[in-house]
Amino acid sequence: MNYPTEEIIIAGFGGQGILLAGRLLCVAAMRQGRQVSHIPSYGAEMRGGTANCSVVLSAERIASPVIDMATAVIALNGPSVAKFEPRVRPGGILIWNSSLCKKILPERTDIQSIAIPATELSLTEGTERAANMAAIGALMALKPKLMTENHFSAALDEVVSERNRRYNPVNLRIMQAGYEAALAIIKKN
Amino acid sequence: MSTQNLHMYRRPEALLNVRTHYCAGCGHGIIHKLFAEALGELNIREETIVVAPVGCSVLLYNYINVDGLEAAHGRTPAVATGVKRAQPNRIVVSYQGDGDLLAIGTGETLHAANRGENITVIFVNNANYGMTGGQMAPTTLVDQRTLTSPKGRNPQETGYPIRACELLSTLEAPAYIERVSLHNPGAVKKTKKAIVKALQYQKEGRGYSFVEILSMCPTNWGIEPAAGADWIKTSMVPWFPHKVFRDRPAEAAAAGGKAS
Amino acid sequence: MTEYKLMKGNEAMAEAALIAGCRYYYAYPITPQNEVVAYMAKNMPRVNGTFIQAESELAAASMVMGSAASGGRAMTSSSSPGITLKQESISYMAGAELPCVIANIMRGGPGLGGIAGAQGDYFQATRGGGHGDYRTIVLAPDNAQELADFTVEAFDLADEYRTPVIILADGYLGQMSEPVVLPKPTGKTFEKPWAVTGAKDRKQNIIVSLLLHPENVLELHNLHLQEKYERITQKIRRYETYKTEDADWLLAAYGTSARIAQKAVDKLREDGIKAGLFRPTCLWPFPDRELAECASHCTRLLTVEMSHGQMVEDVKLAVNGAIEVDFYGRAGGALPTVKDIIARIKNYEHSEFTHVQAS
């Protein structure tokens, strides 16, 4: 099967599970035999409250874990939209959290901009902390080659700590809600 | 001369039969001998490892028949920590001078004490840097002349001599802290007792023990060898008083005694 | 089934150290290698080992010295500014011939510099680093797997040659997570009759680097060290080649730079340009003969580094004027790009072509 190389940036603020979402993408791809790399932003930036990570998934050996222009960006808050929208490749994908981006909205027309109310979808399950799962679900709808639902569930079990694994059924449902929301947008367009 | 006296002055087993490189009237020789005697009395020579500092006593292992290694200047307690953590059942002694302990190695001194490392620090305070020819030390007295305080130590410029025992006594962890000196035979006997006690405590796993010894350096003090002891008494002791600053095991025993 | 784990380079290295039997780890926090310190704090108790967060880099490296002198497998890690402080003990341990492993997860300098990965410490690592006439073995991994594998080997090399071994990686390698298969212990054991363990039923063991008397003792000791370094140089030849057999244009790079250079080789080959990569996996001793051999049929050599030209000096020494050596580097946390490398090589190809036309 032909796997295109994906270079994905995930961004938001601390506590939104940014790094975990990145690791989940990596583990799901790793279990399908792909090369993966995951690198967080580290240092002072991290302590300022924003977080992002860069994920590269490829059939070939990965040169640099650092992404110049991304095939997809997941932006879970307003500042992340502002910062990373310019880093989406022309024709690439921006999944943005419309629940939290009220003032800063995406502007580019040469990319596929997908508004997902990720925090609201998470809140329907009684938590605001799983917006990352909704966004991953949306990404899975837009990039079907990434992983199946089975891959997702297995990867989730691997990256979530034992203590929090009991929430995985909830995470799965939120992922599915994000998936459906994105699918609806694709169909409409 | 009675045979008893001959016995008293016999070379301790742990002291190697070599010529000294120390100056006439230097205190290190006395301290080496006391240390060697203590090793014999506690029967710990075969399990003792000394860490030598940079300073006059860098060749300590040439005199004491124990395993030894040498630290970078000031890192003596850190090296001792590494040895002790790797070999908790060995006796580890960090032998240090005033520059090593209180200037370049202040951080290591403070933190090894603060961790309560189960090691013994023997601190030889002779109020100057001996090995390099007599420069000012952190313990050089006010008005004391050295190569780098030619007009005498001026506290306005260089501060006052640091009191190691008092400083370490602000820490919670140390088990035993005492200052002793070599200024007369009685003081030497007390010094020996302090060294034995410190090593005994280490052997019992009581934690960090620290013995500061006021020692003579007549060469760099610019006085006759025989005058060194008096100089300690008249110049150093007023600033660095003899005292047991901390003796947790004894305090615990006393408290236990009262309770029972 | 191969058991891949997604691990950060720093963590893979730390776990590999435990696998290798490292039981004494002392360090002071510094970005971007903090995960090593945290991993050791958490996991040393699992193997009944010792972890101390030291009061300084100076102290940490001295603690390593104490445990190494005791016969234990000891390690410290840091990043560039911290490694500078450790040079004191590294020199002492080289002089006293104590085995240990020191990892430098390099960041940009000089001074406090930045926290992003860089390769500006090549000179420091390969030329000894501290004072005096000594060398340390320098292993250069380029992914998380090698960080783990090389760490296990580093402990054996340190014990075999009684010398400090440096693992030289950059912040990107330390911070990046990649699939890793944890290595197995090599099972090699080394007798250490020289260790200071108490002079029971034997003469005293003394571990020093101070040699004052008689006068020629220090010179003899230095000659002994040089003889050892020569043995190491004969024995350790570590490098990888990638598509070099028919290459016209040879790239030389290590660590993260090598990953980028390798990608450039692939892209150039897609365009019919014969490029190849020589990647030293040990920087001291440097695989000079092998590089010269590899370069002998090439037209030109381009060294790629995350510095402004350090390894390039060893590359030039290796080829000794046989072919032209060019340099391309980015520093201060910036990465060389595949695009820039391709442009350079295409430029060579173009000038070579026009040269032929003119003649």
CSV table of C-alpha atoms in Angstrom, one decimal, chain C:
chain,number,residue,atom,x,y,z
C,1,MET,CA,7.8,-10.5,17.4
C,2,THR,CA,10.0,-7.4,17.6
C,3,GLU,CA,8.8,-5.3,20.5
C,4,TYR,CA,8.9,-1.7,19.4
C,5,LYS,CA,8.3,1.0,22.0
C,6,LEU,CA,7.8,4.7,21.2
C,7,MET,CA,10.5,6.3,23.3
C,8,LYS,CA,12.2,9.6,23.6
C,9,GLY,CA,15.9,9.5,22.7
C,10,ASN,CA,16.8,10.7,26.2
C,11,GLU,CA,14.7,7.9,27.8
C,12,ALA,CA,15.9,5.2,25.5
C,13,MET,CA,19.5,6.2,26.4
C,14,ALA,CA,18.6,6.2,30.2
C,15,GLU,CA,16.9,2.8,30.0
C,16,ALA,CA,19.8,1.4,28.0
C,17,ALA,CA,22.2,2.5,30.7
C,18,LEU,CA,20.3,0.5,33.2
C,19,ILE,CA,20.3,-2.5,30.9
C,20,ALA,CA,24.1,-2.1,30.6
C,21,GLY,CA,24.4,-2.3,34.4
C,22,CYS,CA,24.8,1.3,35.2
C,23,ARG,CA,24.0,1.6,38.9
C,24,TYR,CA,25.3,5.1,39.7
C,25,TYR,CA,24.0,8.1,37.9
C,26,TYR,CA,24.6,11.6,39.1
C,27,ALA,CA,23.5,14.8,37.3
C,28,TYR,CA,22.2,18.3,37.4
C,29,PRO,CA,19.2,19.3,35.3
C,30,ILE,CA,19.6,21.2,32.1
C,31,THR,CA,17.5,21.3,28.9
C,32,PRO,CA,17.3,19.4,26.6
C,33,GLN,CA,18.4,16.4,28.5
C,34,ASN,CA,16.1,16.7,31.6
C,35,GLU,CA,14.3,13.4,30.7
C,36,VAL,CA,17.5,11.5,31.5
C,37,VAL,CA,17.7,12.9,35.0
C,38,ALA,CA,14.0,12.3,35.6
C,39,TYR,CA,14.1,8.8,34.2
C,40,MET,CA,17.0,7.9,36.4
C,41,ALA,CA,15.4,9.4,39.5
C,42,LYS,CA,12.3,7.3,38.8
C,43,ASN,CA,14.0,4.0,37.7
C,44,MET,CA,17.2,3.7,39.6
C,45,PRO,CA,15.4,2.4,42.7
C,46,ARG,CA,13.9,-0.4,40.5
C,47,VAL,CA,17.5,-1.8,40.0
C,48,ASN,CA,18.7,-0.9,43.5
C,49,GLY,CA,20.9,1.8,42.0
C,50,THR,CA,21.9,5.2,43.1
C,51,PHE,CA,20.6,8.5,41.8
C,52,ILE,CA,21.7,11.8,43.2
C,53,GLN,CA,20.6,15.2,41.8
C,54,ALA,CA,24.0,16.8,42.4
C,55,GLU,CA,24.6,20.4,43.6
C,56,SER,CA,26.5,21.1,40.4
C,57,GLU,CA,27.8,19.6,37.2
C,58,LEU,CA,31.2,19.7,38.9
C,59,ALA,CA,30.0,17.7,41.8
C,60,ALA,CA,28.0,15.3,39.6
C,61,ALA,CA,31.0,14.4,37.5
C,62,SER,CA,33.1,14.0,40.7
C,63,MET,CA,30.5,11.6,42.1
C,64,VAL,CA,30.8,9.6,38.9
C,65,MET,CA,34.5,9.5,39.5
C,66,GLY,CA,34.0,8.2,43.1
C,67,SER,CA,31.7,5.4,42.0
C,68,ALA,CA,33.9,4.5,39.0
C,69,ALA,CA,36.9,4.3,41.2
C,70,SER,CA,34.9,1.9,43.4
C,71,GLY,CA,34.4,-0.4,40.4
C,72,GLY,CA,30.8,0.5,39.6
C,73,ARG,CA,29.3,1.4,36.3
C,74,ALA,CA,28.7,5.1,36.6
C,75,MET,CA,27.2,7.8,34.3
C,76,THR,CA,26.3,11.4,34.0
C,77,SER,CA,24.6,13.4,31.3
C,78,SER,CA,24.1,17.0,30.5
C,79,SER,CA,23.9,19.5,27.7
C,80,SER,CA,26.6,21.8,26.3
C,81,PRO,CA,27.1,24.4,29.1
C,82,GLY,CA,26.9,21.6,31.7
C,83,ILE,CA,29.4,19.5,29.8
C,84,THR,CA,31.9,22.3,30.0
C,85,LEU,CA,31.7,22.1,33.8
C,86,LYS,CA,32.2,18.4,33.7
C,87,GLN,CA,35.5,18.7,31.8
C,88,GLU,CA,37.3,19.0,35.1
C,89,SER,CA,36.4,15.5,36.2
C,90,ILE,CA,36.6,14.1,32.6
C,91,SER,CA,40.3,15.1,32.5
C,92,TYR,CA,40.9,13.7,35.9
C,93,MET,CA,39.2,10.4,35.0
C,94,ALA,CA,41.1,10.2,31.7
C,95,GLY,CA,44.3,10.7,33.7
C,96,ALA,CA,43.4,8.2,36.4
C,97,GLU,CA,42.1,5.8,33.7
C,98,LEU,CA,38.6,5.5,35.2
C,99,PRO,CA,35.8,4.1,33.0
C,100,CYS,CA,32.6,6.0,32.8
C,101,VAL,CA,30.0,7.2,30.3
C,102,ILE,CA,29.1,10.9,29.8
C,103,ALA,CA,26.3,11.9,27.5
C,104,ASN,CA,26.2,15.3,25.9
C,105,ILE,CA,22.8,16.1,24.4
C,106,MET,CA,24.1,19.2,22.6
C,107,ARG,CA,22.4,22.6,22.5
C,108,GLY,CA,23.4,25.7,20.7
C,109,GLY,CA,26.2,28.0,22.0
C,110,PRO,CA,28.5,29.7,22.8
C,111,GLY,CA,27.7,30.6,26.4
C,112,LEU,CA,24.2,29.8,27.6
C,113,GLY,CA,23.2,29.8,23.9
C,114,GLY,CA,19.8,28.3,23.3
C,115,ILE,CA,17.9,25.1,24.1
C,116,ALA,CA,17.5,23.7,20.5
C,117,GLY,CA,19.7,21.0,19.3
C,118,ALA,CA,23.1,21.8,17.8
C,119,GLN,CA,26.5,20.2,17.0
C,120,GLY,CA,28.9,22.9,18.3
C,121,ASP,CA,30.7,20.7,20.8
C,122,TYR,CA,32.5,18.4,18.3
C,123,PHE,CA,35.9,20.0,19.0
C,124,GLN,CA,35.3,19.8,22.7
C,125,ALA,CA,34.3,16.1,22.6
C,126,THR,CA,36.9,14.9,20.1
C,127,ARG,CA,39.9,16.8,21.3
C,128,GLY,CA,39.7,15.7,24.9
C,129,GLY,CA,37.7,18.7,26.2
C,130,GLY,CA,39.5,19.4,29.4
C,131,HIS,CA,43.2,20.2,30.1
C,132,GLY,CA,46.0,17.8,29.3
C,133,ASP,CA,46.9,15.4,26.5
C,134,TYR,CA,44.1,12.9,26.4
C,135,ARG,CA,41.2,11.7,24.2
C,136,THR,CA,37.9,10.1,25.0
C,137,ILE,CA,36.0,7.7,22.8
C,138,VAL,CA,33.1,9.7,21.2
C,139,LEU,CA,30.1,7.8,19.9
C,140,ALA,CA,27.7,9.6,17.6
C,141,PRO,CA,24.2,8.1,17.3
C,142,ASP,CA,21.6,9.5,14.8
C,143,ASN,CA,18.4,8.1,16.2
C,144,ALA,CA,16.7,6.9,19.4
C,145,GLN,CA,17.6,3.3,18.6
C,146,GLU,CA,21.3,4.1,18.3
C,147,LEU,CA,21.2,6.2,21.4
C,148,ALA,CA,20.1,3.0,23.2
C,149,ASP,CA,22.4,0.6,21.4
C,150,PHE,CA,25.5,2.9,21.6
C,151,THR,CA,24.9,3.4,25.4
C,152,VAL,CA,25.1,-0.3,26.1
C,153,GLU,CA,28.3,-0.5,24.0
C,154,ALA,CA,29.7,2.6,25.6
C,155,PHE,CA,29.9,1.0,29.0
C,156,ASP,CA,31.8,-2.0,27.6
C,157,LEU,CA,34.2,0.2,25.7
C,158,ALA,CA,34.8,2.3,28.9
C,159,ASP,CA,35.6,-0.8,30.9
C,160,GLU,CA,37.6,-2.4,28.2
C,161,TYR,CA,39.9,0.6,27.7
C,162,ARG,CA,39.5,2.1,31.2
C,163,THR,CA,38.5,5.5,29.7
C,164,PRO,CA,35.7,7.9,29.8
C,165,VAL,CA,33.3,7.4,26.8
C,166,ILE,CA,31.3,10.3,25.4
C,167,ILE,CA,27.9,9.9,23.8
C,168,LEU,CA,27.5,12.9,21.6
C,169,ALA,CA,24.0,13.6,20.4
C,170,ASP,CA,22.0,16.7,19.9
C,171,GLY,CA,18.8,18.1,21.4
C,172,TYR,CA,16.7,16.9,18.5
C,173,LEU,CA,17.8,13.3,19.1
C,174,GLY,CA,17.3,13.6,22.8
C,175,GLN,CA,13.8,15.1,22.5
C,176,MET,CA,12.5,13.1,19.6
C,177,SER,CA,10.4,10.0,20.2
C,178,GLU,CA,10.9,7.1,17.8
C,179,PRO,CA,10.3,3.4,17.7
C,180,VAL,CA,13.0,1.6,19.8
C,181,VAL,CA,13.7,-2.0,20.4
C,182,LEU,CA,15.5,-2.0,23.8
C,183,PRO,CA,18.9,-3.6,23.5
C,184,LYS,CA,20.0,-6.7,25.5
C,185,PRO,CA,22.9,-6.7,28.0
C,186,THR,CA,26.1,-7.8,26.3
C,187,GLY,CA,26.9,-10.1,29.2
C,188,LYS,CA,30.6,-9.0,29.1
C,189,THR,CA,32.2,-8.7,32.5
C,190,PHE,CA,35.4,-6.9,33.4
C,191,GLU,CA,37.6,-7.5,36.3
C,192,LYS,CA,38.6,-4.3,38.2
C,193,PRO,CA,41.4,-5.3,40.5
C,194,TRP,CA,42.5,-1.6,40.6
C,195,ALA,CA,39.3,-0.4,42.3
C,196,VAL,CA,39.5,1.2,45.7
C,197,THR,CA,37.6,-1.3,47.8
C,198,GLY,CA,39.7,-1.4,51.0
C,199,ALA,CA,43.2,-2.7,51.3
C,200,LYS,CA,42.4,-6.1,52.7
C,201,ASP,CA,44.9,-8.9,52.1
C,202,ARG,CA,46.6,-6.8,49.4
C,203,LYS,CA,48.7,-3.7,48.9
C,204,GLN,CA,46.8,-0.4,48.9
C,205,ASN,CA,45.2,0.7,45.6
C,206,ILE,CA,45.7,4.3,44.8
C,207,ILE,CA,43.8,6.1,42.0
C,208,VAL,CA,45.4,9.4,41.1
C,209,SER,CA,46.2,11.7,38.2
C,210,LEU,CA,48.9,13.5,40.2
C,211,LEU,CA,52.3,12.2,39.3
C,212,LEU,CA,55.1,14.4,40.7
C,213,HIS,CA,58.0,12.1,41.4
C,214,PRO,CA,60.3,11.0,40.0
C,215,GLU,CA,60.5,13.4,37.2
C,216,ASN,CA,59.8,11.1,34.3
C,217,VAL,CA,56.8,9.3,35.8
C,218,LEU,CA,54.3,11.7,34.3
C,219,GLU,CA,55.9,11.4,30.9
C,220,LEU,CA,55.8,7.6,31.1
C,221,HIS,CA,52.2,7.8,32.2
C,222,ASN,CA,51.4,10.0,29.2
C,223,LEU,CA,53.2,7.6,26.9
C,224,HIS,CA,51.2,4.8,28.4
C,225,LEU,CA,48.0,6.8,27.6
C,226,GLN,CA,49.1,7.5,24.1
C,227,GLU,CA,49.8,3.8,23.5
C,228,LYS,CA,46.3,3.1,24.7
C,229,TYR,CA,44.8,5.7,22.4
C,230,GLU,CA,46.7,4.2,19.5
C,231,ARG,CA,45.3,0.8,20.4
C,232,ILE,CA,41.8,2.3,20.5
C,233,THR,CA,42.4,4.0,17.2
C,234,GLN,CA,43.5,0.7,15.6
C,235,LYS,CA,40.5,-1.2,17.0
C,236,ILE,CA,37.5,1.2,16.8
C,237,ARG,CA,36.5,2.0,13.2
C,238,ARG,CA,32.9,2.9,13.2
C,239,TYR,CA,31.0,4.4,10.3
C,240,GLU,CA,28.2,3.8,7.9
C,241,THR,CA,28.0,4.4,4.2
C,242,TYR,CA,24.9,5.0,2.1
C,243,LYS,CA,25.0,4.6,-1.6
C,244,THR,CA,28.7,5.6,-1.8
C,245,GLU,CA,29.8,2.8,-4.2
C,246,ASP,CA,29.2,4.7,-7.4
C,247,ALA,CA,28.9,8.2,-5.9
C,248,ASP,CA,30.3,11.2,-7.6
C,249,TRP,CA,29.4,13.6,-4.8
C,250,LEU,CA,30.0,12.5,-1.3
C,251,LEU,CA,28.3,13.9,1.8
C,252,ALA,CA,29.9,13.5,5.3
C,253,ALA,CA,27.7,14.1,8.3
C,254,TYR,CA,26.9,12.7,11.7
C,255,GLY,CA,23.8,12.7,14.1
C,256,THR,CA,20.8,14.7,13.0
C,257,SER,CA,22.7,16.3,10.1
C,258,ALA,CA,23.3,12.8,8.7
C,259,ARG,CA,19.6,12.0,8.6
C,260,ILE,CA,19.0,15.2,6.6
C,261,ALA,CA,22.0,14.5,4.3
C,262,GLN,CA,20.7,11.0,3.7
C,263,LYS,CA,17.4,12.3,2.6
C,264,ALA,CA,19.2,14.7,0.2
C,265,VAL,CA,21.1,11.7,-1.2
C,266,ASP,CA,17.7,10.0,-2.0
C,267,LYS,CA,16.3,13.1,-3.6
C,268,LEU,CA,19.4,13.7,-5.7
C,269,ARG,CA,19.4,10.1,-6.9
C,270,GLU,CA,15.8,10.5,-7.9
C,271,ASP,CA,17.1,13.2,-10.2
C,272,GLY,CA,19.8,10.9,-11.5
C,273,ILE,CA,22.6,12.6,-9.5
C,274,LYS,CA,25.0,10.2,-7.9
C,275,ALA,CA,25.3,11.3,-4.3
C,276,GLY,CA,26.3,9.2,-1.3
C,277,LEU,CA,26.7,9.6,2.4
C,278,PHE,CA,29.6,8.8,4.8
C,279,ARG,CA,28.4,8.8,8.4
C,280,PRO,CA,30.9,8.4,11.2
C,281,THR,CA,29.3,6.7,14.2
C,282,CYS,CA,32.4,7.3,16.2
C,283,LEU,CA,34.0,10.7,16.1
C,284,TRP,CA,37.1,9.9,18.0
C,285,PRO,CA,38.7,7.8,16.8
C,286,PHE,CA,37.6,9.2,13.5
C,287,PRO,CA,37.3,6.7,10.6
C,288,ASP,CA,39.8,8.6,8.5
C,289,ARG,CA,41.2,5.8,6.3
C,290,GLU,CA,37.7,4.6,5.5
C,291,LEU,CA,36.5,8.0,4.6
C,292,ALA,CA,39.5,8.6,2.3
C,293,GLU,CA,38.9,5.3,0.6
C,294,CYS,CA,35.3,6.1,0.1
C,295,ALA,CA,36.1,9.6,-1.2
C,296,SER,CA,38.8,8.3,-3.6
C,297,HIS,CA,36.5,7.9,-6.5
C,298,CYS,CA,34.3,10.9,-5.8
C,299,THR,CA,34.7,14.3,-7.4
C,300,ARG,CA,33.9,16.5,-4.4
C,301,LEU,CA,33.0,16.1,-0.8
C,302,LEU,CA,30.4,18.2,1.2
C,303,THR,CA,30.4,18.1,5.0
C,304,VAL,CA,27.1,19.0,6.6
C,305,GLU,CA,27.0,20.0,10.2
C,306,MET,CA,24.8,21.8,12.8
C,307,SER,CA,27.8,24.1,13.5
C,308,HIS,CA,30.0,26.4,11.5
C,309,GLY,CA,32.5,23.8,10.6
C,310,GLN,CA,34.1,21.4,13.1
C,311,MET,CA,34.0,17.9,11.8
C,312,VAL,CA,35.0,19.3,8.5
C,313,GLU,CA,38.5,19.7,9.8
C,314,ASP,CA,38.7,15.9,10.5
C,315,VAL,CA,37.3,15.3,7.0
C,316,LYS,CA,40.0,17.4,5.5
C,317,LEU,CA,42.7,15.6,7.5
C,318,ALA,CA,41.2,12.3,6.3
C,319,VAL,CA,41.2,13.0,2.6
C,320,ASN,CA,44.4,15.0,2.9
C,321,GLY,CA,43.9,17.1,-0.2
C,322,ALA,CA,42.9,14.3,-2.5
C,323,ILE,CA,39.6,15.9,-3.3
C,324,GLU,CA,38.0,19.3,-2.6
C,325,VAL,CA,36.1,19.4,0.7
C,326,ASP,CA,33.3,21.9,1.0
C,327,PHE,CA,31.2,22.8,4.0
C,328,TYR,CA,27.6,23.6,4.7
C,329,GLY,CA,26.3,24.2,8.2
C,330,ARG,CA,23.5,25.8,10.2
C,331,ALA,CA,24.0,26.6,13.9
C,332,GLY,CA,22.3,28.0,16.9
C,333,GLY,CA,19.5,25.5,16.8
C,334,ALA,CA,18.8,25.7,13.1
C,335,LEU,CA,18.8,22.6,10.9
C,336,PRO,CA,20.5,22.1,7.6
C,337,THR,CA,17.8,21.6,4.9
C,338,VAL,CA,17.5,18.9,2.3
C,339,LYS,CA,16.8,21.7,-0.2
C,340,ASP,CA,20.0,23.6,0.5
C,341,ILE,CA,22.1,20.4,0.2
C,342,ILE,CA,20.5,19.5,-3.1
C,343,ALA,CA,21.2,23.0,-4.4
C,344,ARG,CA,24.9,22.8,-3.4
C,345,ILE,CA,25.3,19.4,-5.1
C,346,LYS,CA,23.4,20.5,-8.2
C,347,ASN,CA,25.7,23.5,-8.4
C,348,TYR,CA,28.8,21.3,-8.3
C,349,GLU,CA,27.2,19.1,-11.0
C,350,HIS,CA,26.5,22.2,-13.1
C,351,SER,CA,30.0,23.7,-12.7
C,352,GLU,CA,31.6,20.3,-13.5
C,353,PHE,CA,29.4,20.0,-16.6
C,354,THR,CA,30.3,23.5,-17.9
C,355,HIS,CA,33.9,22.9,-17.1
C,356,VAL,CA,33.9,19.8,-19.3
C,357,GLN,CA,32.1,21.8,-22.0
C,358,ALA,CA,34.7,24.5,-21.9
C,359,SER,CA,37.7,22.2,-22.2
